[in-house]
Short mmCIF file of C-alpha atoms in Angstrom, two decimals:
data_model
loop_
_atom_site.label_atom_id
_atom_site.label_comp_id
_atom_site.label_asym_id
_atom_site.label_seq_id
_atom_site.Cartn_x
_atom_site.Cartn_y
_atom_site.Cartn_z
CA UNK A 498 0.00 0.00 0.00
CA UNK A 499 1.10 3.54 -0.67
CA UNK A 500 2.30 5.84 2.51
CA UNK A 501 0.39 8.64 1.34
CA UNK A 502 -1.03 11.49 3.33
CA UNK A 503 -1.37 14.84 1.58
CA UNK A 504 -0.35 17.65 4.27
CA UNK A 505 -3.78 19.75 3.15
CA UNK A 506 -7.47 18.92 2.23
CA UNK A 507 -7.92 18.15 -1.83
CA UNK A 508 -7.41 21.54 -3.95
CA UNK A 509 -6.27 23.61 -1.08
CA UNK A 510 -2.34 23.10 -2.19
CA UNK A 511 -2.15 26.37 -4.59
CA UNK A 512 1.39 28.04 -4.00
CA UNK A 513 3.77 30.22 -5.47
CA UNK A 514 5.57 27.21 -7.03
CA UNK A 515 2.78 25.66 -8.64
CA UNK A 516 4.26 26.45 -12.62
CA UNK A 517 7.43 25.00 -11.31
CA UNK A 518 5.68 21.92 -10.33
CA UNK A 519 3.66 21.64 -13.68
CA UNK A 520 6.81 22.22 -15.84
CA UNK A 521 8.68 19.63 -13.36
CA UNK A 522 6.48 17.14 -14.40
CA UNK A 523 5.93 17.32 -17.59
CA UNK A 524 10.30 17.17 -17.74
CA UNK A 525 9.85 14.06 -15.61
CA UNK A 526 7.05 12.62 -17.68
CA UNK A 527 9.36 12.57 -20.75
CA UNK A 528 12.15 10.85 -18.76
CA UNK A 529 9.62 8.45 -17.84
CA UNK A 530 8.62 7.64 -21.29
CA UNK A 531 12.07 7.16 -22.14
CA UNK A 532 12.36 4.14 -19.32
CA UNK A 533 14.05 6.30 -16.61
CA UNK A 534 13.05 5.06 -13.04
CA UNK A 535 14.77 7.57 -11.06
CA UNK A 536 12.61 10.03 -13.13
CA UNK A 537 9.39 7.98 -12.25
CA UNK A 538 10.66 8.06 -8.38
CA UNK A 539 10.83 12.07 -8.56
CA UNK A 540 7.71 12.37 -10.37
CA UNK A 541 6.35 9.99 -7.79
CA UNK A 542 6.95 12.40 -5.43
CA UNK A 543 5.38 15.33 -6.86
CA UNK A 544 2.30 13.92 -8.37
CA UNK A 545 1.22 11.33 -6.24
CA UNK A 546 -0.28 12.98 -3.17
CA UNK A 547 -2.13 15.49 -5.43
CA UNK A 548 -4.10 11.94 -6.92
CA UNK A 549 -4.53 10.51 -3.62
CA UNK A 550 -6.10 13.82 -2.59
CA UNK A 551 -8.27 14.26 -5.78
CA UNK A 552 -8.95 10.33 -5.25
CA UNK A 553 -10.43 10.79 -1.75
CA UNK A 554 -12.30 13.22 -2.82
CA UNK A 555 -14.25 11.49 -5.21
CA UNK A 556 -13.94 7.74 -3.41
CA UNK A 557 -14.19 8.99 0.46
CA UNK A 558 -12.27 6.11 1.10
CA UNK A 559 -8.45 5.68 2.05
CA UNK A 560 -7.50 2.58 1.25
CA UNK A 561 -9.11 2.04 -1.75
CA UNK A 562 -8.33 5.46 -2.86
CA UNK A 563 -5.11 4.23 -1.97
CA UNK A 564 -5.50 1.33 -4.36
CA UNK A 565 -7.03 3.38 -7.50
CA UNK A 566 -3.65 5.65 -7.22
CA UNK A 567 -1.53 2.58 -7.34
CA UNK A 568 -3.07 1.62 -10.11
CA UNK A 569 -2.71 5.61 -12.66
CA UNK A 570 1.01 5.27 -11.21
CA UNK A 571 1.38 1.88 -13.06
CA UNK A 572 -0.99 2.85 -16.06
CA UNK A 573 1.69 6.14 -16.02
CA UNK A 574 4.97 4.20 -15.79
CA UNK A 575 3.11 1.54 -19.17
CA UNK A 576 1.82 4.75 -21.25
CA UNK A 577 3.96 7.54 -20.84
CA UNK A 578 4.87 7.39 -23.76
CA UNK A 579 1.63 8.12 -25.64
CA UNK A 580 1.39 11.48 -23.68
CA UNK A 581 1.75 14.32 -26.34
CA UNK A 582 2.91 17.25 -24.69
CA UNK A 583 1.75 19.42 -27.43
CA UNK A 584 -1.56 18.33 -26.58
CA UNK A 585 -1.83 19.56 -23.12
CA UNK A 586 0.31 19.35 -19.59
CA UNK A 587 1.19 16.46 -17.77
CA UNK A 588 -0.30 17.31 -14.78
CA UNK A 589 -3.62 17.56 -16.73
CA UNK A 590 -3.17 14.38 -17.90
CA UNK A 591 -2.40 12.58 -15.17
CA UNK A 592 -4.70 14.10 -13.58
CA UNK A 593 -7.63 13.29 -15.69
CA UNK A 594 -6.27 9.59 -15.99
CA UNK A 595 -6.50 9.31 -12.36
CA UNK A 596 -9.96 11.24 -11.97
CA UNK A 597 -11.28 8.48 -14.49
CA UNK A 598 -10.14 5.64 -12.77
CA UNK A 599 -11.73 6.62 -9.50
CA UNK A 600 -14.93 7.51 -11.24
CA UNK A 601 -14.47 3.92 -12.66
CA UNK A 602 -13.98 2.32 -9.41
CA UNK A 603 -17.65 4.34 -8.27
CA UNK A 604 -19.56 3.16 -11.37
CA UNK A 605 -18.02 -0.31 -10.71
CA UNK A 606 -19.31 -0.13 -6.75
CA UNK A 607 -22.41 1.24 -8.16
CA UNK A 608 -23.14 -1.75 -10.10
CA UNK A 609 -22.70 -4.71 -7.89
CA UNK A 610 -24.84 -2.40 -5.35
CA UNK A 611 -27.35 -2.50 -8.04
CA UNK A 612 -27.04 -6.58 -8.73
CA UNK A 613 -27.00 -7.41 -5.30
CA UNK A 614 -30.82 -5.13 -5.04
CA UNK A 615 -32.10 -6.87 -8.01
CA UNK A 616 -31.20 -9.97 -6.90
CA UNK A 617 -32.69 -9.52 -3.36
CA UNK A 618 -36.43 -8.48 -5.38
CA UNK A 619 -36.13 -11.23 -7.65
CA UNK A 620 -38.04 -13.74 -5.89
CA UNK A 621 -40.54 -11.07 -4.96
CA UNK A 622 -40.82 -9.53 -8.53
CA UNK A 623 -40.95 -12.23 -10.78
CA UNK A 624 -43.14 -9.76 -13.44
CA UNK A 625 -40.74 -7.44 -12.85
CA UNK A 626 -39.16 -7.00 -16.51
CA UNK A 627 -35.56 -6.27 -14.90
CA UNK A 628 -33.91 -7.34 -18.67
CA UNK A 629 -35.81 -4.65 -20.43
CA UNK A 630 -34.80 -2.02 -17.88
CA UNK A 631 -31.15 -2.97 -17.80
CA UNK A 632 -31.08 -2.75 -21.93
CA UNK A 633 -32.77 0.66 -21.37
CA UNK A 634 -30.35 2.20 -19.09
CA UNK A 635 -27.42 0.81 -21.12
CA UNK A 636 -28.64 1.99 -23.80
CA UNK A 637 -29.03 5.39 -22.87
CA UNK A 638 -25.79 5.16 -21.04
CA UNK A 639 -24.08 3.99 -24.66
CA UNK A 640 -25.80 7.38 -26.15
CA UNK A 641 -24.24 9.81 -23.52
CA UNK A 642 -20.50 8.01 -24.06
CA UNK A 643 -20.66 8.30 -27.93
CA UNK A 644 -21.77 12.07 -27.32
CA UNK A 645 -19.24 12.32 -25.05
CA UNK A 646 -16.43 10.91 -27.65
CA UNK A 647 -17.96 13.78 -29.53
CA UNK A 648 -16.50 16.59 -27.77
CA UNK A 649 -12.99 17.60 -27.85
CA UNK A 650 -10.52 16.70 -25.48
CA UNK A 651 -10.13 19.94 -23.63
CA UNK A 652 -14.21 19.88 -23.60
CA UNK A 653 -14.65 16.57 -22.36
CA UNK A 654 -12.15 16.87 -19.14
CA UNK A 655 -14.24 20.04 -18.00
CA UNK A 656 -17.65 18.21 -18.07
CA UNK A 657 -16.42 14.98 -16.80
CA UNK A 658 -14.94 16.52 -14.16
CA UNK A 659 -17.54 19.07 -13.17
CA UNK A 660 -20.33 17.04 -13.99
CA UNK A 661 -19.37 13.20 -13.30
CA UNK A 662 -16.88 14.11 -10.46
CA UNK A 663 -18.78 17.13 -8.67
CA UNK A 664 -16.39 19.92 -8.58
CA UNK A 665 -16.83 23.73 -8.77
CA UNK A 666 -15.49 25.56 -11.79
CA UNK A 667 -12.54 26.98 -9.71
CA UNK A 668 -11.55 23.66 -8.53
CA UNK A 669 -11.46 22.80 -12.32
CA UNK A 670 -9.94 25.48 -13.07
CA UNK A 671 -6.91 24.54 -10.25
CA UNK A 672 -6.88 20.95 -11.20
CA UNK A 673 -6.70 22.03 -15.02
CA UNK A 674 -4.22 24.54 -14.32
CA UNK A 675 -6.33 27.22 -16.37
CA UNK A 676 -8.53 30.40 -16.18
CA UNK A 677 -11.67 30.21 -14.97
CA UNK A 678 -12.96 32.11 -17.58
CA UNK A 679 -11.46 29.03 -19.65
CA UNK A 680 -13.37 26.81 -17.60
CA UNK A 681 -16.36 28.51 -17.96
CA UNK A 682 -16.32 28.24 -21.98
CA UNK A 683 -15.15 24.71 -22.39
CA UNK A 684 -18.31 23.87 -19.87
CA UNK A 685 -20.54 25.59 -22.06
CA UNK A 686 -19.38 24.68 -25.43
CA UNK A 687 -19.54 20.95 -24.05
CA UNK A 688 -22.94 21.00 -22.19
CA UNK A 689 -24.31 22.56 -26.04
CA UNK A 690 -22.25 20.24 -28.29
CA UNK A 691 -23.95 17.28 -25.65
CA UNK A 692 -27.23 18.93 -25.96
CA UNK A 693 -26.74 18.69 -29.91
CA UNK A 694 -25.81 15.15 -29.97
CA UNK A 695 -27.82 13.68 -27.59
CA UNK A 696 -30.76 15.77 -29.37
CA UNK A 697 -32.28 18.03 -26.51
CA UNK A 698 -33.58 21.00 -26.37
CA UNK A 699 -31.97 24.08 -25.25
#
């Protein structure tokens, strides 16, 4: 298990050094990439309370918070080098990779919450059309994925983050490293390119 305990609550850890710490780790990310496991072990350092914090906030739980960031840092060390820097930071990317995998790890929870319910009211329901329902919701969940794989990258992060994973526009905007007023535009743009695809009304 990690030894992780971030000194401050999630999102409360802006300082004067931040840029430093961004630019650090996009150097270190490119080490990584290259195989370098001292590089990995410094960027370890920087990066990996930040996920455990953004973790817990999503998961409320330690240890398997704890779990979910041992799993990004692996996923990291395998892909690092897919990660296009011209495409973004790597602190965004990590990031996002990380806020994923905990929303994963909810949806996951979610589900075998769900099975263990139907299975309980299956004796009692036996009308109960649970098949039809289940093809329902994944088909509706299928729709809001594709529309999702519709936006653009930058978009997609914003809504998924403010909208799956519950955070205010200036935590975005921390986690992101960007403007609010940034924010702001890539939440609207997304929510109307969604609203397009998914074929409701304004």
């Amino acid at each position: 298990m990690l030894n992780l305990v971030p000194s401050q609550e999630p999102f409360d850890d802006v300082d004067a050094d931040a840029d430093a710490t961004v630019e650090a780790a996009s150097t270190l990310l490119q080490r990584v990439a290259m195989g370098d496991q001292r590089a990995f072990s410094e960027l370890y350092d920087i990066i990996a309370p930040r996920m455990l914090g953004l973790v817990r906030h999503v998961l409320r739980d330690h240890a398997q918070s704890e779990e979910v960031v041992q799993e990004v840092l692996l996923e990291i060390w395998q892909t690092a080098p897919r990660f296009d820097p011209n495409k973004g930071k790597a602190v965004t990317w990590m990031l996002t990779m990380t806020h994923r995998r905990a929303i994963d790890r909810v949806r996951s929870a979610q589900s075998s919450r769900d099975r263990d319910v139907k299975i309980g009211h299956r004796e009692r329901d036996r009308e109960y059309d649970s098949v039809a329902e289940n093809v329902e919701i994944r088909l509706e969940h299928d729709r809001v994925e594709k529309a999702l794989g519709r936006l653009t990258e930058l978009q997609r992060q914003a809504v998924e983050l403010s909208y799956y994973g519950g955070y205010s526009q200036s935590e975005v905007s921390e986690m992101l490293g960007i403007p609010m007023g940034t924010v702001k535009t890539r939440l609207r743009d997304g929510m109307m390119r969604l609203r397009e695809e998914l074929g409701v009304a304004s």
